[in-house]
Amino acid sequence: MRRFIRAATLLLALALPITGWTQGFTPAQRAEIVEILRQALREDPGILREALTGLEAAEQEARASAQRAALVAQEAALFRTAADPVKGNPQGDVTLVEFFDARCGYCKQLHPTMEALIRRDPNLRVVMKDLPILGPNSVLASRALLAAQRQGGYGRLYDALMGLRVEPTEAVLRQQAERAGLDWARLRREMDHPEVTARIEANLGLAQALGIEGTPALVIGRTLVPGAVDLPTLERLVAEARAAR
């Protein structure tokens, strides 16, 4: 117990400068805090490791709490944006939101896993959020996808781009769009439509609000999953979200 109390005291001493709480202390009180830190280290150097571990855990919990709050605050934008492309069952009882970049290799790796998940769960609704963060060709591909949606061809072009192993230049996008049976002249014109631009900007803003730093990123219920995960993990998270409803 004594060791635990001393570690907690050291943790507090370490946390004070980081949080700015020392601004409320007098010089004498700050000096006392520093002396507590020095004495604890002299008596038991190993306690620093425990204190740092505790501080890291506290910071992780604070980040997780902020992220949960952000998910609640952005619930409507995440799950109920009418213009978003939807895969799976549009009336499904659980919604999974996927932020992706058409150039992202990990997104391409996740694609067959997501397709398997949709096949195995007929009550799953998947909302697609284009998040072009990997350069100009990413933006070009997102514009093409959202323009394709206006022709009812989002899913076909998305599947084609997920299987693409070359850069989605305009020439490549035209080739893939025409193979998918889309009107390229119309698609190219609508790629620059203000609504397409607004939707990309909205997705980028939403990702920033949620602290998303890369793709793919999945939101399942109140859980944000960064990176590609395997099918059993996805099925477990969907089951947990379903049970929590």
PDB file of C-alpha atoms in Angstrom:
ATOM      1  CA  MET A   1       0.000   0.000   0.000  1.00  0.00           C
ATOM      2  CA  ARG A   2       2.809   2.422   0.923  1.00  0.00           C
ATOM      3  CA  ARG A   3       4.472   1.803  -2.463  1.00  0.00           C
ATOM      4  CA  PHE A   4       1.155   2.438  -4.226  1.00  0.00           C
ATOM      5  CA  ILE A   5       0.666   5.746  -2.381  1.00  0.00           C
ATOM      6  CA  ARG A   6       4.187   6.878  -3.229  1.00  0.00           C
ATOM      7  CA  ALA A   7       3.683   5.958  -6.903  1.00  0.00           C
ATOM      8  CA  ALA A   8       0.424   7.896  -6.932  1.00  0.00           C
ATOM      9  CA  THR A   9       2.182  10.884  -5.359  1.00  0.00           C
ATOM     10  CA  LEU A  10       4.925  10.732  -7.956  1.00  0.00           C
ATOM     11  CA  LEU A  11       2.324  10.402 -10.696  1.00  0.00           C
ATOM     12  CA  LEU A  12       0.673  13.579  -9.428  1.00  0.00           C
ATOM     13  CA  ALA A  13       4.010  15.380  -9.330  1.00  0.00           C
ATOM     14  CA  LEU A  14       4.694  14.322 -12.932  1.00  0.00           C
ATOM     15  CA  ALA A  15       1.225  15.269 -14.108  1.00  0.00           C
ATOM     16  CA  LEU A  16       1.111  18.744 -12.595  1.00  0.00           C
ATOM     17  CA  PRO A  17       3.459  20.451 -15.077  1.00  0.00           C
ATOM     18  CA  ILE A  18       1.820  18.682 -18.015  1.00  0.00           C
ATOM     19  CA  THR A  19      -1.683  19.779 -17.056  1.00  0.00           C
ATOM     20  CA  GLY A  20      -0.678  23.277 -15.997  1.00  0.00           C
ATOM     21  CA  TRP A  21      -2.044  22.814 -12.484  1.00  0.00           C
ATOM     22  CA  THR A  22       1.213  24.167 -10.984  1.00  0.00           C
ATOM     23  CA  GLN A  23       0.086  27.635 -11.972  1.00  0.00           C
ATOM     24  CA  GLY A  24      -2.207  27.587  -8.950  1.00  0.00           C
ATOM     25  CA  PHE A  25       0.598  26.822  -6.458  1.00  0.00           C
ATOM     26  CA  THR A  26       2.929  29.170  -4.639  1.00  0.00           C
ATOM     27  CA  PRO A  27       6.699  28.897  -5.232  1.00  0.00           C
ATOM     28  CA  ALA A  28       7.035  27.140  -1.862  1.00  0.00           C
ATOM     29  CA  GLN A  29       4.371  24.592  -2.792  1.00  0.00           C
ATOM     30  CA  ARG A  30       5.991  23.930  -6.153  1.00  0.00           C
ATOM     31  CA  ALA A  31       9.339  23.420  -4.442  1.00  0.00           C
ATOM     32  CA  GLU A  32       7.710  20.939  -2.060  1.00  0.00           C
ATOM     33  CA  ILE A  33       6.277  18.985  -4.989  1.00  0.00           C
ATOM     34  CA  VAL A  34       9.734  18.809  -6.573  1.00  0.00           C
ATOM     35  CA  GLU A  35      11.236  17.610  -3.275  1.00  0.00           C
ATOM     36  CA  ILE A  36       8.591  14.865  -3.031  1.00  0.00           C
ATOM     37  CA  LEU A  37       9.584  13.751  -6.508  1.00  0.00           C
ATOM     38  CA  ARG A  38      13.301  13.733  -5.698  1.00  0.00           C
ATOM     39  CA  GLN A  39      12.872  11.868  -2.425  1.00  0.00           C
ATOM     40  CA  ALA A  40      10.691   9.203  -4.022  1.00  0.00           C
ATOM     41  CA  LEU A  41      13.285   8.643  -6.743  1.00  0.00           C
ATOM     42  CA  ARG A  42      16.154   8.410  -4.245  1.00  0.00           C
ATOM     43  CA  GLU A  43      14.353   5.866  -2.092  1.00  0.00           C
ATOM     44  CA  ASP A  44      12.962   3.725  -4.886  1.00  0.00           C
ATOM     45  CA  PRO A  45      14.131   4.440  -8.466  1.00  0.00           C
ATOM     46  CA  GLY A  46      11.799   1.740  -9.839  1.00  0.00           C
ATOM     47  CA  ILE A  47       8.805   3.744  -8.769  1.00  0.00           C
ATOM     48  CA  LEU A  48       9.375   6.113 -11.695  1.00  0.00           C
ATOM     49  CA  ARG A  49       8.541   3.336 -14.131  1.00  0.00           C
ATOM     50  CA  GLU A  50       5.287   2.640 -12.285  1.00  0.00           C
ATOM     51  CA  ALA A  51       4.402   6.315 -12.214  1.00  0.00           C
ATOM     52  CA  LEU A  52       5.084   6.763 -15.927  1.00  0.00           C
ATOM     53  CA  THR A  53       3.038   3.669 -16.714  1.00  0.00           C
ATOM     54  CA  GLY A  54       0.197   5.077 -14.648  1.00  0.00           C
ATOM     55  CA  LEU A  55       0.493   8.454 -16.340  1.00  0.00           C
ATOM     56  CA  GLU A  56       0.379   6.847 -19.767  1.00  0.00           C
ATOM     57  CA  ALA A  57      -2.702   4.831 -18.777  1.00  0.00           C
ATOM     58  CA  ALA A  58      -4.392   7.986 -17.499  1.00  0.00           C
ATOM     59  CA  GLU A  59      -3.627   9.814 -20.747  1.00  0.00           C
ATOM     60  CA  GLN A  60      -4.960   6.896 -22.806  1.00  0.00           C
ATOM     61  CA  GLU A  61      -8.170   6.854 -20.786  1.00  0.00           C
ATOM     62  CA  ALA A  62      -8.539  10.605 -21.221  1.00  0.00           C
ATOM     63  CA  ARG A  63      -8.122  10.233 -24.993  1.00  0.00           C
ATOM     64  CA  ALA A  64     -10.600   7.354 -25.089  1.00  0.00           C
ATOM     65  CA  SER A  65     -13.121   9.356 -23.070  1.00  0.00           C
ATOM     66  CA  ALA A  66     -12.757  12.346 -25.405  1.00  0.00           C
ATOM     67  CA  GLN A  67     -13.175  10.059 -28.401  1.00  0.00           C
ATOM     68  CA  ARG A  68     -16.350   8.506 -26.965  1.00  0.00           C
ATOM     69  CA  ALA A  69     -17.743  11.985 -26.373  1.00  0.00           C
ATOM     70  CA  ALA A  70     -16.881  12.967 -29.945  1.00  0.00           C
ATOM     71  CA  LEU A  71     -18.643   9.879 -31.312  1.00  0.00           C
ATOM     72  CA  VAL A  72     -21.780  10.821 -29.402  1.00  0.00           C
ATOM     73  CA  ALA A  73     -21.576  14.460 -30.538  1.00  0.00           C
ATOM     74  CA  GLN A  74     -21.110  13.436 -34.195  1.00  0.00           C
ATOM     75  CA  GLU A  75     -23.670  10.623 -34.187  1.00  0.00           C
ATOM     76  CA  ALA A  76     -26.001  12.255 -36.711  1.00  0.00           C
ATOM     77  CA  ALA A  77     -23.194  13.084 -39.152  1.00  0.00           C
ATOM     78  CA  LEU A  78     -21.805   9.565 -38.826  1.00  0.00           C
ATOM     79  CA  PHE A  79     -24.931   7.481 -39.115  1.00  0.00           C
ATOM     80  CA  ARG A  80     -27.684   9.656 -40.562  1.00  0.00           C
ATOM     81  CA  THR A  81     -26.235  11.646 -43.458  1.00  0.00           C
ATOM     82  CA  ALA A  82     -28.779  10.849 -46.149  1.00  0.00           C
ATOM     83  CA  ALA A  83     -26.383  11.468 -49.057  1.00  0.00           C
ATOM     84  CA  ASP A  84     -23.816   8.885 -47.912  1.00  0.00           C
ATOM     85  CA  PRO A  85     -23.385   5.738 -50.026  1.00  0.00           C
ATOM     86  CA  VAL A  86     -24.625   2.634 -48.236  1.00  0.00           C
ATOM     87  CA  LYS A  87     -23.675  -1.011 -48.717  1.00  0.00           C
ATOM     88  CA  GLY A  88     -25.308  -4.056 -47.179  1.00  0.00           C
ATOM     89  CA  ASN A  89     -28.829  -3.721 -45.799  1.00  0.00           C
ATOM     90  CA  PRO A  90     -30.031  -0.081 -45.881  1.00  0.00           C
ATOM     91  CA  GLN A  91     -32.495  -0.986 -43.107  1.00  0.00           C
ATOM     92  CA  GLY A  92     -29.988  -2.974 -41.042  1.00  0.00           C
ATOM     93  CA  ASP A  93     -30.183  -2.910 -37.259  1.00  0.00           C
ATOM     94  CA  VAL A  94     -26.458  -2.136 -36.848  1.00  0.00           C
ATOM     95  CA  THR A  95     -24.528   0.485 -38.801  1.00  0.00           C
ATOM     96  CA  LEU A  96     -20.808   0.320 -39.484  1.00  0.00           C
ATOM     97  CA  VAL A  97     -19.145   3.448 -40.877  1.00  0.00           C
ATOM     98  CA  GLU A  98     -16.006   3.037 -42.972  1.00  0.00           C
ATOM     99  CA  PHE A  99     -13.657   5.949 -43.638  1.00  0.00           C
ATOM    100  CA  PHE A 100     -11.414   5.010 -46.552  1.00  0.00           C
ATOM    101  CA  ASP A 101      -9.054   6.379 -49.182  1.00  0.00           C
ATOM    102  CA  ALA A 102      -9.225   4.815 -52.629  1.00  0.00           C
ATOM    103  CA  ARG A 103      -5.404   4.786 -52.822  1.00  0.00           C
ATOM    104  CA  CYS A 104      -4.916   3.253 -49.371  1.00  0.00           C
ATOM    105  CA  GLY A 105      -3.277  -0.181 -49.488  1.00  0.00           C
ATOM    106  CA  TYR A 106      -4.732  -1.168 -46.116  1.00  0.00           C
ATOM    107  CA  CYS A 107      -8.211  -0.192 -47.324  1.00  0.00           C
ATOM    108  CA  LYS A 108      -7.714  -2.494 -50.289  1.00  0.00           C
ATOM    109  CA  GLN A 109      -6.638  -5.288 -47.927  1.00  0.00           C
ATOM    110  CA  LEU A 110      -9.757  -4.719 -45.818  1.00  0.00           C
ATOM    111  CA  HIS A 111     -12.110  -4.767 -48.802  1.00  0.00           C
ATOM    112  CA  PRO A 112     -12.575  -8.569 -49.136  1.00  0.00           C
ATOM    113  CA  THR A 113     -13.008  -8.822 -45.368  1.00  0.00           C
ATOM    114  CA  MET A 114     -15.755  -6.203 -45.453  1.00  0.00           C
ATOM    115  CA  GLU A 115     -17.435  -7.979 -48.357  1.00  0.00           C
ATOM    116  CA  ALA A 116     -17.383 -11.230 -46.388  1.00  0.00           C
ATOM    117  CA  LEU A 117     -18.826  -9.470 -43.341  1.00  0.00           C
ATOM    118  CA  ILE A 118     -21.691  -8.048 -45.405  1.00  0.00           C
ATOM    119  CA  ARG A 119     -22.431 -11.465 -46.925  1.00  0.00           C
ATOM    120  CA  ARG A 120     -22.467 -13.152 -43.512  1.00  0.00           C
ATOM    121  CA  ASP A 121     -24.576 -10.508 -41.767  1.00  0.00           C
ATOM    122  CA  PRO A 122     -27.770  -9.662 -43.671  1.00  0.00           C
ATOM    123  CA  ASN A 123     -28.767  -7.085 -41.046  1.00  0.00           C
ATOM    124  CA  LEU A 124     -25.641  -4.951 -41.332  1.00  0.00           C
ATOM    125  CA  ARG A 125     -25.733  -1.467 -42.813  1.00  0.00           C
ATOM    126  CA  VAL A 126     -22.371  -0.088 -43.989  1.00  0.00           C
ATOM    127  CA  VAL A 127     -21.962   3.655 -44.554  1.00  0.00           C
ATOM    128  CA  MET A 128     -19.079   4.701 -46.799  1.00  0.00           C
ATOM    129  CA  LYS A 129     -17.149   7.894 -46.022  1.00  0.00           C
ATOM    130  CA  ASP A 130     -14.660   8.905 -48.719  1.00  0.00           C
ATOM    131  CA  LEU A 131     -11.604  10.369 -46.968  1.00  0.00           C
ATOM    132  CA  PRO A 132      -9.004  11.403 -49.573  1.00  0.00           C
ATOM    133  CA  ILE A 133      -5.898  12.083 -47.486  1.00  0.00           C
ATOM    134  CA  LEU A 134      -3.151  10.560 -49.634  1.00  0.00           C
ATOM    135  CA  GLY A 135      -2.689  13.219 -52.259  1.00  0.00           C
ATOM    136  CA  PRO A 136      -4.269  14.662 -55.421  1.00  0.00           C
ATOM    137  CA  ASN A 137      -5.092  11.290 -56.982  1.00  0.00           C
ATOM    138  CA  SER A 138      -6.960  10.333 -53.816  1.00  0.00           C
ATOM    139  CA  VAL A 139      -9.095  13.446 -54.195  1.00  0.00           C
ATOM    140  CA  LEU A 140      -9.626  12.661 -57.883  1.00  0.00           C
ATOM    141  CA  ALA A 141     -10.761   9.120 -57.036  1.00  0.00           C
ATOM    142  CA  SER A 142     -13.150  10.338 -54.321  1.00  0.00           C
ATOM    143  CA  ARG A 143     -14.661  12.833 -56.722  1.00  0.00           C
ATOM    144  CA  ALA A 144     -15.141  10.082 -59.286  1.00  0.00           C
ATOM    145  CA  LEU A 145     -16.819   7.809 -56.757  1.00  0.00           C
ATOM    146  CA  LEU A 146     -19.211  10.475 -55.518  1.00  0.00           C
ATOM    147  CA  ALA A 147     -20.002  11.470 -59.098  1.00  0.00           C
ATOM    148  CA  ALA A 148     -20.605   7.806 -59.926  1.00  0.00           C
ATOM    149  CA  GLN A 149     -23.117   7.672 -57.079  1.00  0.00           C
ATOM    150  CA  ARG A 150     -25.199  10.218 -58.956  1.00  0.00           C
ATOM    151  CA  GLN A 151     -25.530   7.573 -61.717  1.00  0.00           C
ATOM    152  CA  GLY A 152     -26.211   4.736 -59.292  1.00  0.00           C
ATOM    153  CA  GLY A 153     -22.741   3.302 -59.909  1.00  0.00           C
ATOM    154  CA  TYR A 154     -20.875   4.011 -56.687  1.00  0.00           C
ATOM    155  CA  GLY A 155     -20.582   0.369 -55.647  1.00  0.00           C
ATOM    156  CA  ARG A 156     -19.357  -0.816 -59.043  1.00  0.00           C
ATOM    157  CA  LEU A 157     -16.661   1.846 -59.289  1.00  0.00           C
ATOM    158  CA  TYR A 158     -15.681   1.367 -55.647  1.00  0.00           C
ATOM    159  CA  ASP A 159     -15.118  -2.363 -56.181  1.00  0.00           C
ATOM    160  CA  ALA A 160     -13.053  -1.589 -59.288  1.00  0.00           C
ATOM    161  CA  LEU A 161     -10.861   0.936 -57.437  1.00  0.00           C
ATOM    162  CA  MET A 162     -10.328  -1.400 -54.499  1.00  0.00           C
ATOM    163  CA  GLY A 163      -8.891  -3.930 -56.929  1.00  0.00           C
ATOM    164  CA  LEU A 164      -6.733  -1.346 -58.686  1.00  0.00           C
ATOM    165  CA  ARG A 165      -2.957  -1.737 -58.467  1.00  0.00           C
ATOM    166  CA  VAL A 166      -2.028   1.421 -60.369  1.00  0.00           C
ATOM    167  CA  GLU A 167      -2.530   5.095 -59.631  1.00  0.00           C
ATOM    168  CA  PRO A 168      -6.122   6.309 -60.132  1.00  0.00           C
ATOM    169  CA  THR A 169      -5.228   8.974 -62.661  1.00  0.00           C
ATOM    170  CA  GLU A 170      -7.964  10.539 -64.733  1.00  0.00           C
ATOM    171  CA  ALA A 171      -7.209   8.191 -67.637  1.00  0.00           C
ATOM    172  CA  VAL A 172      -7.414   5.156 -65.356  1.00  0.00           C
ATOM    173  CA  LEU A 173     -10.631   6.417 -63.762  1.00  0.00           C
ATOM    174  CA  ARG A 174     -12.184   6.845 -67.184  1.00  0.00           C
ATOM    175  CA  GLN A 175     -11.231   3.306 -68.125  1.00  0.00           C
ATOM    176  CA  GLN A 176     -12.654   1.867 -64.909  1.00  0.00           C
ATOM    177  CA  ALA A 177     -15.815   3.966 -65.087  1.00  0.00           C
ATOM    178  CA  GLU A 178     -16.550   2.892 -68.649  1.00  0.00           C
ATOM    179  CA  ARG A 179     -15.926  -0.744 -67.728  1.00  0.00           C
ATOM    180  CA  ALA A 180     -18.450  -0.295 -64.925  1.00  0.00           C
ATOM    181  CA  GLY A 181     -21.015   0.930 -67.450  1.00  0.00           C
ATOM    182  CA  LEU A 182     -20.938   4.585 -66.388  1.00  0.00           C
ATOM    183  CA  ASP A 183     -21.323   7.641 -68.598  1.00  0.00           C
ATOM    184  CA  TRP A 184     -17.814   9.115 -68.417  1.00  0.00           C
ATOM    185  CA  ALA A 185     -18.681  12.505 -69.917  1.00  0.00           C
ATOM    186  CA  ARG A 186     -21.374  13.049 -67.306  1.00  0.00           C
ATOM    187  CA  LEU A 187     -19.235  11.616 -64.520  1.00  0.00           C
ATOM    188  CA  ARG A 188     -16.273  13.848 -65.361  1.00  0.00           C
ATOM    189  CA  ARG A 189     -18.518  16.896 -65.421  1.00  0.00           C
ATOM    190  CA  GLU A 190     -20.116  16.052 -62.085  1.00  0.00           C
ATOM    191  CA  MET A 191     -16.781  15.316 -60.393  1.00  0.00           C
ATOM    192  CA  ASP A 192     -16.464  19.106 -60.029  1.00  0.00           C
ATOM    193  CA  HIS A 193     -20.016  19.599 -58.770  1.00  0.00           C
ATOM    194  CA  PRO A 194     -20.189  21.769 -55.620  1.00  0.00           C
ATOM    195  CA  GLU A 195     -22.108  19.028 -53.784  1.00  0.00           C
ATOM    196  CA  VAL A 196     -19.240  16.594 -54.361  1.00  0.00           C
ATOM    197  CA  THR A 197     -16.761  19.127 -52.999  1.00  0.00           C
ATOM    198  CA  ALA A 198     -18.974  19.812 -49.982  1.00  0.00           C
ATOM    199  CA  ARG A 199     -19.286  16.133 -49.130  1.00  0.00           C
ATOM    200  CA  ILE A 200     -15.530  15.565 -49.264  1.00  0.00           C
ATOM    201  CA  GLU A 201     -14.970  18.596 -47.058  1.00  0.00           C
ATOM    202  CA  ALA A 202     -17.619  17.371 -44.622  1.00  0.00           C
ATOM    203  CA  ASN A 203     -15.952  13.954 -44.378  1.00  0.00           C
ATOM    204  CA  LEU A 204     -12.560  15.549 -43.752  1.00  0.00           C
ATOM    205  CA  GLY A 205     -14.037  17.747 -41.029  1.00  0.00           C
ATOM    206  CA  LEU A 206     -15.815  14.812 -39.415  1.00  0.00           C
ATOM    207  CA  ALA A 207     -12.642  12.734 -39.398  1.00  0.00           C
ATOM    208  CA  GLN A 208     -10.776  15.591 -37.751  1.00  0.00           C
ATOM    209  CA  ALA A 209     -13.483  15.972 -35.100  1.00  0.00           C
ATOM    210  CA  LEU A 210     -13.154  12.263 -34.286  1.00  0.00           C
ATOM    211  CA  GLY A 211      -9.360  12.310 -34.176  1.00  0.00           C
ATOM    212  CA  ILE A 212      -9.026   9.976 -37.162  1.00  0.00           C
ATOM    213  CA  GLU A 213      -5.464  10.152 -38.450  1.00  0.00           C
ATOM    214  CA  GLY A 214      -5.405   7.485 -41.162  1.00  0.00           C
ATOM    215  CA  THR A 215      -7.380   5.023 -43.212  1.00  0.00           C
ATOM    216  CA  PRO A 216      -9.137   2.735 -42.945  1.00  0.00           C
ATOM    217  CA  ALA A 217     -11.013   3.767 -39.831  1.00  0.00           C
ATOM    218  CA  LEU A 218     -14.220   2.070 -38.756  1.00  0.00           C
ATOM    219  CA  VAL A 219     -16.933   3.240 -36.400  1.00  0.00           C
ATOM    220  CA  ILE A 220     -19.097   0.483 -34.950  1.00  0.00           C
ATOM    221  CA  GLY A 221     -21.563   1.691 -32.356  1.00  0.00           C
ATOM    222  CA  ARG A 222     -19.543   3.759 -29.879  1.00  0.00           C
ATOM    223  CA  THR A 223     -16.237   2.173 -30.892  1.00  0.00           C
ATOM    224  CA  LEU A 224     -13.685   3.640 -33.296  1.00  0.00           C
ATOM    225  CA  VAL A 225     -11.357   1.056 -34.822  1.00  0.00           C
ATOM    226  CA  PRO A 226      -8.227   2.445 -36.520  1.00  0.00           C
ATOM    227  CA  GLY A 227      -6.709   0.299 -39.245  1.00  0.00           C
ATOM    228  CA  ALA A 228      -7.642  -2.943 -40.957  1.00  0.00           C
ATOM    229  CA  VAL A 229      -8.870  -5.757 -38.702  1.00  0.00           C
ATOM    230  CA  ASP A 230      -9.781  -9.375 -39.338  1.00  0.00           C
ATOM    231  CA  LEU A 231     -13.249 -10.838 -39.865  1.00  0.00           C
ATOM    232  CA  PRO A 232     -13.664 -12.404 -36.376  1.00  0.00           C
ATOM    233  CA  THR A 233     -12.863  -9.043 -34.766  1.00  0.00           C
ATOM    234  CA  LEU A 234     -15.385  -7.257 -36.951  1.00  0.00           C
ATOM    235  CA  GLU A 235     -18.055  -9.849 -36.219  1.00  0.00           C
ATOM    236  CA  ARG A 236     -17.418  -9.534 -32.479  1.00  0.00           C
ATOM    237  CA  LEU A 237     -17.654  -5.736 -32.570  1.00  0.00           C
ATOM    238  CA  VAL A 238     -20.864  -5.859 -34.611  1.00  0.00           C
ATOM    239  CA  ALA A 239     -22.341  -8.390 -32.165  1.00  0.00           C
ATOM    240  CA  GLU A 240     -21.429  -6.136 -29.233  1.00  0.00           C
ATOM    241  CA  ALA A 241     -23.004  -3.136 -30.929  1.00  0.00           C
ATOM    242  CA  ARG A 242     -26.131  -5.162 -31.627  1.00  0.00           C
ATOM    243  CA  ALA A 243     -26.366  -6.349 -28.023  1.00  0.00           C
ATOM    244  CA  ALA A 244     -25.956  -2.779 -26.750  1.00  0.00           C
ATOM    245  CA  ARG A 245     -28.947  -1.479 -28.741  1.00  0.00           C
TER     246      ARG A 245
END
